[in-house]
XYZ file of C-alpha atoms in Angstrom:
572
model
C 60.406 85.584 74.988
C 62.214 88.380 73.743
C 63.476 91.428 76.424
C 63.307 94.760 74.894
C 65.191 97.230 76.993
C 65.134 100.967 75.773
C 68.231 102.812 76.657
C 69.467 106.503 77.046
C 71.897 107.263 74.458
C 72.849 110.466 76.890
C 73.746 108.001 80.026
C 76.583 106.122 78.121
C 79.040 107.765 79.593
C 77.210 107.874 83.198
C 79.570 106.495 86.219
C 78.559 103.106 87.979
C 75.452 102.910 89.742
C 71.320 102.212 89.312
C 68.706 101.874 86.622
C 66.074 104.051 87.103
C 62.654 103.494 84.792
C 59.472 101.984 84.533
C 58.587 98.354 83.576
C 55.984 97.438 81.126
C 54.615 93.808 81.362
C 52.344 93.740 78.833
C 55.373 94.111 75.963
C 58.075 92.416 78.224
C 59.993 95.532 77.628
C 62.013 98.206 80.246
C 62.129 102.032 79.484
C 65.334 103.385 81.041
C 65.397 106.767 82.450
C 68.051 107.722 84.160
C 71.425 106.328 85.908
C 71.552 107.110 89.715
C 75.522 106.759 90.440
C 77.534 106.166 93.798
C 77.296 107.189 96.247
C 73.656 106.706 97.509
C 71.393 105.561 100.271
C 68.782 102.733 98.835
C 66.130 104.258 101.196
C 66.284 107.964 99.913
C 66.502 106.468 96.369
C 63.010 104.204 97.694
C 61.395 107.999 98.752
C 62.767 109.656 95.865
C 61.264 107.763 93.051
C 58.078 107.312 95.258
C 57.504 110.754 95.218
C 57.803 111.309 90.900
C 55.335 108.523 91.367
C 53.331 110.565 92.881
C 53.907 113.602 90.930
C 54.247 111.956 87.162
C 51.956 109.117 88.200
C 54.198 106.804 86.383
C 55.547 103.750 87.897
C 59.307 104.474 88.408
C 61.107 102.215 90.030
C 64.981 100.645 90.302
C 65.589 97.910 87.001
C 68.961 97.028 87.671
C 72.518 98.075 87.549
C 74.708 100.253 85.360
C 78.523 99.553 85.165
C 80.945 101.783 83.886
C 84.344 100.287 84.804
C 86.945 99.585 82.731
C 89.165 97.889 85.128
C 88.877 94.300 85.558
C 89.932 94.262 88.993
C 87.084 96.008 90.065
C 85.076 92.567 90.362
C 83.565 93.779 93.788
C 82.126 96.733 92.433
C 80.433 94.418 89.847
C 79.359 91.982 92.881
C 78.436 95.051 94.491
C 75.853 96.454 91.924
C 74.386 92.409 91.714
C 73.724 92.664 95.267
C 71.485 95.559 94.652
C 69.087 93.580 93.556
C 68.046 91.941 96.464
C 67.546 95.265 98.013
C 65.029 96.709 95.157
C 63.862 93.406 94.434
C 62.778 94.083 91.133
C 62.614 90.644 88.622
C 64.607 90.879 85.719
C 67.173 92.499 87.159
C 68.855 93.856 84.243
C 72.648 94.225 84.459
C 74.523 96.641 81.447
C 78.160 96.973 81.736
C 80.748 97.947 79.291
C 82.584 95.069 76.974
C 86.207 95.744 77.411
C 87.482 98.345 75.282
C 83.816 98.346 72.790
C 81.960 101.006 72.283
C 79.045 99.320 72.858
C 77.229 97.530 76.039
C 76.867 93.861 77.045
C 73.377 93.398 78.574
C 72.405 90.659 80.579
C 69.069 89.794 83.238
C 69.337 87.986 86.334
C 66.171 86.054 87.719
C 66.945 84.962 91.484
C 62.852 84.090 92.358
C 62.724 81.734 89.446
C 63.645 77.746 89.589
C 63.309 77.513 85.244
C 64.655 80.765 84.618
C 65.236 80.383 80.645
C 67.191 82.493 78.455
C 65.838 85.369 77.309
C 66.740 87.123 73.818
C 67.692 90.984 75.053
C 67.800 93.448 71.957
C 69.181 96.332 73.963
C 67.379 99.620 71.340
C 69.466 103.115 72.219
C 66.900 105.776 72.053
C 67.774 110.127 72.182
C 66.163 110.747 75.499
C 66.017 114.462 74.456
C 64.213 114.054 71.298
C 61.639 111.469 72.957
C 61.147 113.899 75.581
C 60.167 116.828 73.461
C 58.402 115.028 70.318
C 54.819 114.352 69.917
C 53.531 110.903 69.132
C 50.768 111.535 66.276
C 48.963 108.060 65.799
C 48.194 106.514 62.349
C 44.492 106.094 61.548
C 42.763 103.128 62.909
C 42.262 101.326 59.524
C 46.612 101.626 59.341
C 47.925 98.422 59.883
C 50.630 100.019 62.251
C 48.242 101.095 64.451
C 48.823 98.328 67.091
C 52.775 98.901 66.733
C 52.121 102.437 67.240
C 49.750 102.375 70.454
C 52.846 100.115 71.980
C 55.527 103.066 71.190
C 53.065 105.912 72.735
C 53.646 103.709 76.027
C 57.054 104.286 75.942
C 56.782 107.977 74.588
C 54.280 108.772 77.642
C 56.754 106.998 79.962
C 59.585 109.688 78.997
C 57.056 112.771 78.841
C 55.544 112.212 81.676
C 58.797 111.438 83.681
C 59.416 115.508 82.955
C 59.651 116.353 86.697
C 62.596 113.548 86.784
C 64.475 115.394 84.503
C 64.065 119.004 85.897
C 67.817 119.050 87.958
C 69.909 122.361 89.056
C 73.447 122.097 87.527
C 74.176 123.543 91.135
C 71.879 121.100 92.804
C 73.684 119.297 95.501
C 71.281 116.907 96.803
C 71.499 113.062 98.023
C 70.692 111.980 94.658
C 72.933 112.007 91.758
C 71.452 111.813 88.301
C 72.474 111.345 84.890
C 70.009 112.157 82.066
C 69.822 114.584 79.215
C 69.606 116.983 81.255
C 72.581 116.412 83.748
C 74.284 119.331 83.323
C 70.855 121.443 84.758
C 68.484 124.128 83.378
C 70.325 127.265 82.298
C 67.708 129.679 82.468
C 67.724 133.170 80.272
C 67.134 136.208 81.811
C 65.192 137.830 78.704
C 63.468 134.422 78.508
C 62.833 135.453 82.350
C 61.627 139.055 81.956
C 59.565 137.976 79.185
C 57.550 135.852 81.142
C 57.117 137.921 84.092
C 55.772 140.985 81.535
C 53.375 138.433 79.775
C 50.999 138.265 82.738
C 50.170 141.684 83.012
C 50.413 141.932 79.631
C 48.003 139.272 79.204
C 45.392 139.905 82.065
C 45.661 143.859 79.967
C 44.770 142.053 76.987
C 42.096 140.294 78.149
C 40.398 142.816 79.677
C 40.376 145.274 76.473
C 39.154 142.612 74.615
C 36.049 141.237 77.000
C 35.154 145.528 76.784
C 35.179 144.880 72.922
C 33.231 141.195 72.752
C 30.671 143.419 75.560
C 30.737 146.109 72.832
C 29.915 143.737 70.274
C 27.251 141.761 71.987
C 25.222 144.728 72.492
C 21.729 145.218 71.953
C 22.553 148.507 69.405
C 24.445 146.244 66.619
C 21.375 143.832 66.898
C 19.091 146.607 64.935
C 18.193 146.389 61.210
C 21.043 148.351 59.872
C 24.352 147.225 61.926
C 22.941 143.886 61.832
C 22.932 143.677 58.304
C 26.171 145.599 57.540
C 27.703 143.361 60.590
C 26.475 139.880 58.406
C 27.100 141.297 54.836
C 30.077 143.063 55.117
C 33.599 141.078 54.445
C 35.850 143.125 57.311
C 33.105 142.590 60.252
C 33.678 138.836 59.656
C 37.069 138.543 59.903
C 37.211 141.198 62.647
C 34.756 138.878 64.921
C 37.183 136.128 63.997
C 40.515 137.640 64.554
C 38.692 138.712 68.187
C 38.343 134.997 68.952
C 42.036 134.288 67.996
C 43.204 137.346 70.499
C 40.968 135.677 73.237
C 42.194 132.583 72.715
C 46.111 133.250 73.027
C 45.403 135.623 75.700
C 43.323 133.175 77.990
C 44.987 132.524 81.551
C 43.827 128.903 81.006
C 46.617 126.309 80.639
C 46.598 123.942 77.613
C 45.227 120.557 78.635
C 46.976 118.805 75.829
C 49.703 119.068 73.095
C 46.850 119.769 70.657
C 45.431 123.190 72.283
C 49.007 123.927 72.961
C 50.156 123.532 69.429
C 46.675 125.786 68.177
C 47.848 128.347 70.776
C 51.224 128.370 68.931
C 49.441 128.370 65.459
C 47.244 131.125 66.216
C 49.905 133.581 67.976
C 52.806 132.735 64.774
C 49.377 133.372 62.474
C 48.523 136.867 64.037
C 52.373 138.022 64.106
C 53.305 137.073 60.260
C 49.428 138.662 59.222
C 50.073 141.720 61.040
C 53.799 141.814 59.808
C 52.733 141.211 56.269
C 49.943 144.132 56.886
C 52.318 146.629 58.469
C 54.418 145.878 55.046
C 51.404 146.643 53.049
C 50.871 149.669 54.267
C 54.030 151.500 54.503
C 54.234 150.600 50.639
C 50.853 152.089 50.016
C 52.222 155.293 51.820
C 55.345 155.731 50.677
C 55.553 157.636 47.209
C 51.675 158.930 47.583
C 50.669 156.085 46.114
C 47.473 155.746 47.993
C 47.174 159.588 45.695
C 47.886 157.842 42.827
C 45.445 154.861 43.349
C 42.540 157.153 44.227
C 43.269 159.039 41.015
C 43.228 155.895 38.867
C 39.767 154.244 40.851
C 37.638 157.118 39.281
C 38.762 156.494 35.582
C 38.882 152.674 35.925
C 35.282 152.828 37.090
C 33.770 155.256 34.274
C 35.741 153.198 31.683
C 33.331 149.668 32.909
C 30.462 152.144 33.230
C 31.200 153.126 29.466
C 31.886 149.512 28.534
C 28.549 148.358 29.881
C 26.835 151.333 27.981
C 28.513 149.935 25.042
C 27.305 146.090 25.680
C 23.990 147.233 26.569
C 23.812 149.221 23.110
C 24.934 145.863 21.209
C 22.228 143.919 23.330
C 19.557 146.169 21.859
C 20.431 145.868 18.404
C 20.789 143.040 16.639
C 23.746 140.959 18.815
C 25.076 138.258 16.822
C 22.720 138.744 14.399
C 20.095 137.256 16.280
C 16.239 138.289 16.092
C 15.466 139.981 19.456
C 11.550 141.340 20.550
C 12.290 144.785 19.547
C 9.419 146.274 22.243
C 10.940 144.234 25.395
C 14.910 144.475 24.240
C 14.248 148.611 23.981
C 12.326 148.118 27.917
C 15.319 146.288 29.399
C 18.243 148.333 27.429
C 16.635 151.618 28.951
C 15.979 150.240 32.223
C 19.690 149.308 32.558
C 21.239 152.620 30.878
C 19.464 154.572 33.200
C 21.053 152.523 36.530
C 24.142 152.936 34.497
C 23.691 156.728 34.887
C 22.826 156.512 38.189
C 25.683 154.658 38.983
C 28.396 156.981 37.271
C 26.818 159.838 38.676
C 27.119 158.073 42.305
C 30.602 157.966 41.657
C 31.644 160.974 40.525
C 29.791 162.787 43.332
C 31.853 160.518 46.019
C 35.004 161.538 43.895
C 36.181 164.094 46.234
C 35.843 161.621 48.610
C 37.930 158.759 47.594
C 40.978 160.116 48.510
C 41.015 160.211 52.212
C 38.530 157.046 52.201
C 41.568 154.891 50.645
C 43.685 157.362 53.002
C 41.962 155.953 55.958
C 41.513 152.162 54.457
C 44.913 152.049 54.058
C 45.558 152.078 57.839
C 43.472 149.420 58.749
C 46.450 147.299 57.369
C 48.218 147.510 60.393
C 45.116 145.125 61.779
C 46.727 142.728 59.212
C 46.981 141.353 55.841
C 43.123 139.740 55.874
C 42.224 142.630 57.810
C 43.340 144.932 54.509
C 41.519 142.027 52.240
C 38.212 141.701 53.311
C 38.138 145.556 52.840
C 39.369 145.319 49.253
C 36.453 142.217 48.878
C 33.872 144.806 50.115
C 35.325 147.288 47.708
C 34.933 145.282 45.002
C 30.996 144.516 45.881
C 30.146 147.981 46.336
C 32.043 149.074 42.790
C 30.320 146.255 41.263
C 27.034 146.290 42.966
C 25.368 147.444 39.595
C 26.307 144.500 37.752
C 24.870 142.435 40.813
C 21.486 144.462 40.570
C 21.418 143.770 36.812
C 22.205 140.229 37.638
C 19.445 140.210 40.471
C 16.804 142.010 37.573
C 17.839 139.436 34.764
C 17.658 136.210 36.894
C 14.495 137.372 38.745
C 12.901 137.959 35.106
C 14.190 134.846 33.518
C 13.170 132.845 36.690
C 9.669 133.998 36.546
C 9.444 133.037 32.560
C 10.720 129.459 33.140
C 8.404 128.565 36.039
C 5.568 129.699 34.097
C 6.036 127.850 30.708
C 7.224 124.600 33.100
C 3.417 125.170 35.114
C 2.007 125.978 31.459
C 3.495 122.844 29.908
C 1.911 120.954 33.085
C -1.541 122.563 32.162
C -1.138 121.205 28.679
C -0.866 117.582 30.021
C -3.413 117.761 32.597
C -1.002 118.313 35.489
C -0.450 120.556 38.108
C 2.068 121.246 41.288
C 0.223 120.262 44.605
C 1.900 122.636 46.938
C 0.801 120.859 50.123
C 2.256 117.634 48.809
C 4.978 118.809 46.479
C 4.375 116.639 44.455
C 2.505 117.016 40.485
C -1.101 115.493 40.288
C -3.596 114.967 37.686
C -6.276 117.775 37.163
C -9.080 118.713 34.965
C -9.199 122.048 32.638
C -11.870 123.648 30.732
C -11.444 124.885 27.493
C -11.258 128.752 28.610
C -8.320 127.642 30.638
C -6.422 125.780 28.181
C -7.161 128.994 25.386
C -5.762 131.087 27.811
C -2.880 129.037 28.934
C -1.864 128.585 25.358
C -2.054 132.625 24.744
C 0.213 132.954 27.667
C 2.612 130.073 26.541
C 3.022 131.755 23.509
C 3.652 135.211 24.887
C 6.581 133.607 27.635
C 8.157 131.000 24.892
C 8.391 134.009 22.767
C 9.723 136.680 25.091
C 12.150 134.132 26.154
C 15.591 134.839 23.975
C 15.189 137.978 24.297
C 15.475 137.823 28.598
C 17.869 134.752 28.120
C 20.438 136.806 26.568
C 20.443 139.382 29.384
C 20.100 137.216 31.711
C 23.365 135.101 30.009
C 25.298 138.193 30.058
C 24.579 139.663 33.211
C 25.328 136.222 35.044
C 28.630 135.977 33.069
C 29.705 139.361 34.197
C 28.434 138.342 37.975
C 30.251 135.404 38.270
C 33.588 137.092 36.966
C 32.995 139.815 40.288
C 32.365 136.003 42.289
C 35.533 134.355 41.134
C 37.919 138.079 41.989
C 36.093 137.587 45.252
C 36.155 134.513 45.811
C 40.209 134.333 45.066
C 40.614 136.830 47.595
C 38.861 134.857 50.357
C 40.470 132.258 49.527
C 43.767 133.933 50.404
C 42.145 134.785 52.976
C 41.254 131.274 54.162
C 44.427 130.046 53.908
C 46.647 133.018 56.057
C 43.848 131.970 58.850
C 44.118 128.233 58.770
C 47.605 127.564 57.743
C 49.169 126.087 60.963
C 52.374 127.957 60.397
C 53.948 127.131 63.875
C 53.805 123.678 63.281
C 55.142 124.005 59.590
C 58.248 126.297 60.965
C 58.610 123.371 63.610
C 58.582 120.499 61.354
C 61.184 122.234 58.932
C 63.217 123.462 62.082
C 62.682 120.198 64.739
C 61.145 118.308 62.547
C 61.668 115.258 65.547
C 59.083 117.604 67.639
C 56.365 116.198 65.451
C 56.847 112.363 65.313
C 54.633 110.028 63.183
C 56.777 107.055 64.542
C 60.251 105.591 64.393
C 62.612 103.380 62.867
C 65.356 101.069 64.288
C 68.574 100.928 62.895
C 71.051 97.929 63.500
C 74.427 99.031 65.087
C 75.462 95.390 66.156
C 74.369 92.080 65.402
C 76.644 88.982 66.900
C 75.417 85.626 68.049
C 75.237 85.044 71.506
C 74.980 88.557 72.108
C 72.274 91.134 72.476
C 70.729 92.581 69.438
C 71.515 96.333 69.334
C 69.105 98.842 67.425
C 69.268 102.640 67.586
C 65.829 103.930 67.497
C 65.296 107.002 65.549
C 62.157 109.162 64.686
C 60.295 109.595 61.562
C 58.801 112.765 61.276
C 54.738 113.670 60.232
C 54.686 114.873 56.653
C 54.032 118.258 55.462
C 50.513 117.117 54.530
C 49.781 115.529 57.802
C 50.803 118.420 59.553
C 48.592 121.037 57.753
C 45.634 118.543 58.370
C 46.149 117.912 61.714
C 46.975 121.478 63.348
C 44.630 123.075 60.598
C 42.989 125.608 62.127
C 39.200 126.766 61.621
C 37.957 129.902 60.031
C 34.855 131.056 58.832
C 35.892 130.365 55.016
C 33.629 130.842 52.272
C 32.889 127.758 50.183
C 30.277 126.908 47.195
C 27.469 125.741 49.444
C 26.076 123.722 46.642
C 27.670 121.012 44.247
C 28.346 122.228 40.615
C 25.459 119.816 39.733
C 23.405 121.786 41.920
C 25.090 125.089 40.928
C 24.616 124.492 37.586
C 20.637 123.478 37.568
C 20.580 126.479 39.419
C 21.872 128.658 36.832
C 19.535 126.735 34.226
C 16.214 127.783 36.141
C 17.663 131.324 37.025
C 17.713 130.862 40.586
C 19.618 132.865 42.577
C 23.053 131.650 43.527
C 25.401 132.612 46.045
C 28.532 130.753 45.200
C 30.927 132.234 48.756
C 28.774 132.098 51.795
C 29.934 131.919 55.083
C 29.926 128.410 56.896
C 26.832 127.925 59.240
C 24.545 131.105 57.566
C 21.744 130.165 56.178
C 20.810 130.914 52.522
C 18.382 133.551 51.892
């Protein structure tokens, strides 16, 4: 059976002593720790580890004996250290000592309790104890076929993580106990690491309580009546608002991460808040400098009468002859002046809130410092309420055209001797007289007539409506990603890309017969792709609800469509 033993790169130059770690039957394999050198007292090493057992819960205990002596008259040091194991009484007893003048390690086991001891094949794997220590295992899906290796190398990867309180030494520390680890030479600690910490609590409980007075606010019964309600559901900037709340509560909760996972969307949230804010504060001291928020408010008025004029001018070609198609003169002349005179509503809305716009943008603009979505969402809700004639043409159009298709579809019905059973939803047989059918075939007539003539409004109005969608919908998309983008965990991949393990591969330094096989074990990182779908973080995105099959049919019948609605609102 083959004897995997995992050593410490860090302890190769330890001095002569014990082998500190935990055994794991079920793969026949030892995880070594740390080196406890001369001089020592077996029974404070006995309380020692039992108490990080009962800290780390792991089961540390004494594996055998570490020689560092290049002197080959120091045999009874090497008798010594074989002696030991009779004391700890631990079976193998693994023995590593040096090779003469190689740079690598002879390892051997010694089996006193056993009459048929055999010998075992030892591959001896050198593992960074610091990068083991600090790196997350991520395992592979469960249909991967290294899913079975990879639950074995967590065991060993828990075994060093958890062992944290074994590694936590004072470089000043002058205790019984000598250790040798990756941390031997003790925790320098930073005073404005220090200070920082001891200004985050107050900070934090500060934090929190400003923002439980603002979720209070929010929760209210006042913003639960018609108007606030609606603005509060509608309204781009009130949605990411709520959600930017939940990220502040989150990062400023005195609650300790359970796991690396919370941990990691702690990170994620606080390095997306900083860069959003920073890329904000950006945006708005270019807006300001120059006067070009001036400038913009003196462009906004013009830009807006020249797609008032250009819709005038559409609407004049829709009433004519467009494309030299044959319209119904009576109904194009209704619809043209129906539309013409929102038109003129419209323009005359906005050149009354002219004087206005000025110290509106003025006072949009510093809402930037709330961040770069923040600053979005109010350009999205712009946008609708510039364009929220072409959606009320949109709304007229589909509503018309809608009504015209469901009643030459319950027409054509009538003409086979159908109709819709609305208790059933389903279409059953049924009987008309001939007064019905005259009438039913007036009204066909009148609908299958009137029909190219609402079609092309319709058409047009729903082509300029989805154009507003897709400018929208790009912008929450940005949006979408600045929330979700686990940037923390990209930064630490590029950085420490070892922090973020997806498993490992060995490497042979030395392969000799009748000597121990010796691998260096070294860690694969997670992609760039795993890591964005694994620390992704949720938002409120907007999505097409429906599939473009669905979209489409939709568009067909004239229904109305609502291509960017907000996850888990229902659909008016």
């Amino acid at each position: 059976m083959v004897l995997k033993v995992f050593f410490p790169s860090c302890c190769s130059s330890a001095e002569s002593g014990i082998l500190i770690g935990r055994w794991i039957s079920e793969q026949n394999s030892a995880v070594i720790l740390a080196v406890v050198h001369f001089p020592f007292i077996p029974v404070q090493v006995k309380q020692y580890l039992s108490e990080v057992q009962r800290v780390t819960k792991v089961s540390v205990s004494v594996l055998g004996s570490w020689s560092n002596s290049k002197q080959e008259k120091e045999k009874s040091l090497s008798e010594f250290l074989e002696d030991l194991g009779t004391i700890f009484s631990h079976e193998p007893w693994i023995q590593i000592s040096r090779e003469g003048d190689s740079k690598f390690w002879t390892c051997s086991t010694l089996q006193k309790h056993s009459d048929n001891a055999k010998e075992e094949e030892i591959i001896l794997v050198y593992y960074d104890q610091r990068k083991v220590m600090l790196s997350h295992l991520h395992p592979p899906l469960a249909t991967d076929p290294e899913a079975d290796d990879a639950s074995k190398l967590s065991a060993i990867f828990d075994t060093v993580a958890k062992s944290k309180i074994l590694f936590m030494t004072d470089r000043y520390d002058d205790g019984p106990i000598k250790l040798t680890h990756w941390q031997s030479d003790g925790v320098e600690a930073s005073i404005i690491v220090e200070l920082m910490k001891q200004a985050s609590v107050p900070a934090c409980m500060l934090l929190t309580f400003l923002l439980s007075l603002i979720s209070g606010i929010c929760r209210s019964r006042v913003l639960k009546f018609w108007p606030l309600s609606f603005l509060w559901s509608k309204l781009s900037i009130c949605e990411q608002l709520g959600h930017r709340l939940q990220h502040l509560q989150v990062i400023s909760s005195n609650k300790k991460a359970q796991n690396q996972t919370q941990l990691m969307r702690k990170a994620n949230i606080f390095v997306s808040l900083l860069i959003d804010v920073a890329l904000g504060i950006l945006l708005m001291s270019w807006l300001y400098r120059k006067n070009r928020i001036g400038l913009l408010a003196d462009t906004l008025i013009p830009v807006a009468d020249h797609v008032a004029e250009e819709l005038q001018d559409l609407l004049q070609w829709l009433m004519g002859a467009p494309a030299g198609l044959k319209m119904n003169r009576a109904l194009d002349q209704v619809l043209g002046r129906f539309f013409l005179y929102h038109i003129h509503l419209w323009i005359s809305y906005i050149h009354l809130m002219s004087p206005f716009i000025e110290m509106i943008l003025w006072y949009v603009g510093l809402s930037a410092c709330l961040g770069l979505t923040v600053a979005l969402c109010i350009l999205s809700d712009i946008i609708a309420l510039l364009t929220f004639h072409i959606y009320c043409f949109y709304v007229y159009g589909a509503r018309l055209y809608c009504l015209k298709i469901y009643g030459l579809s319950s027409l054509w019905r009538l003409f086979r001797g159908k109709k819709w059973n609305v208790l059933r939803q389903r279409v059953d047989s049924c009987s008309y007289d001939l007064d019905q059918l005259f009438i039913g075939t007036l009204l066909f007539t009148i609908l299958l007539f009137l029909l190219p003539t609402t079609a092309l409004y319709y058409l047009v109005f729903t082509l300029l409506r989805l154009l507003v969608v897709v400018v929208q919908g790009l912008i929450h998309l940005l949006v979408d990603l600045i929330d979700s983008l686990p940037l923390y965990s990209i930064i630490l991949r590029l950085c420490r890309s070892y922090r973020l393990a997806a498993g490992v591969k060995f490497r042979v330094l030395e392969q000799q017969d009748g000597k121990p096989l010796r691998l260096l074990m070294q860690i694969n990182p997670l992609s760039y792709g795993s890591v964005v779908q694994t620390y992704r973080l949720p938002t409120y995105s907007c999505y097409p609800r429906d599939s473009w099959t669905c979209l489409c049919k939709k568009l067909f019948l004239g229904e109305l469509i609502y291509p960017w609605k907000h996850k888990g609102e229902k659909q008016d």
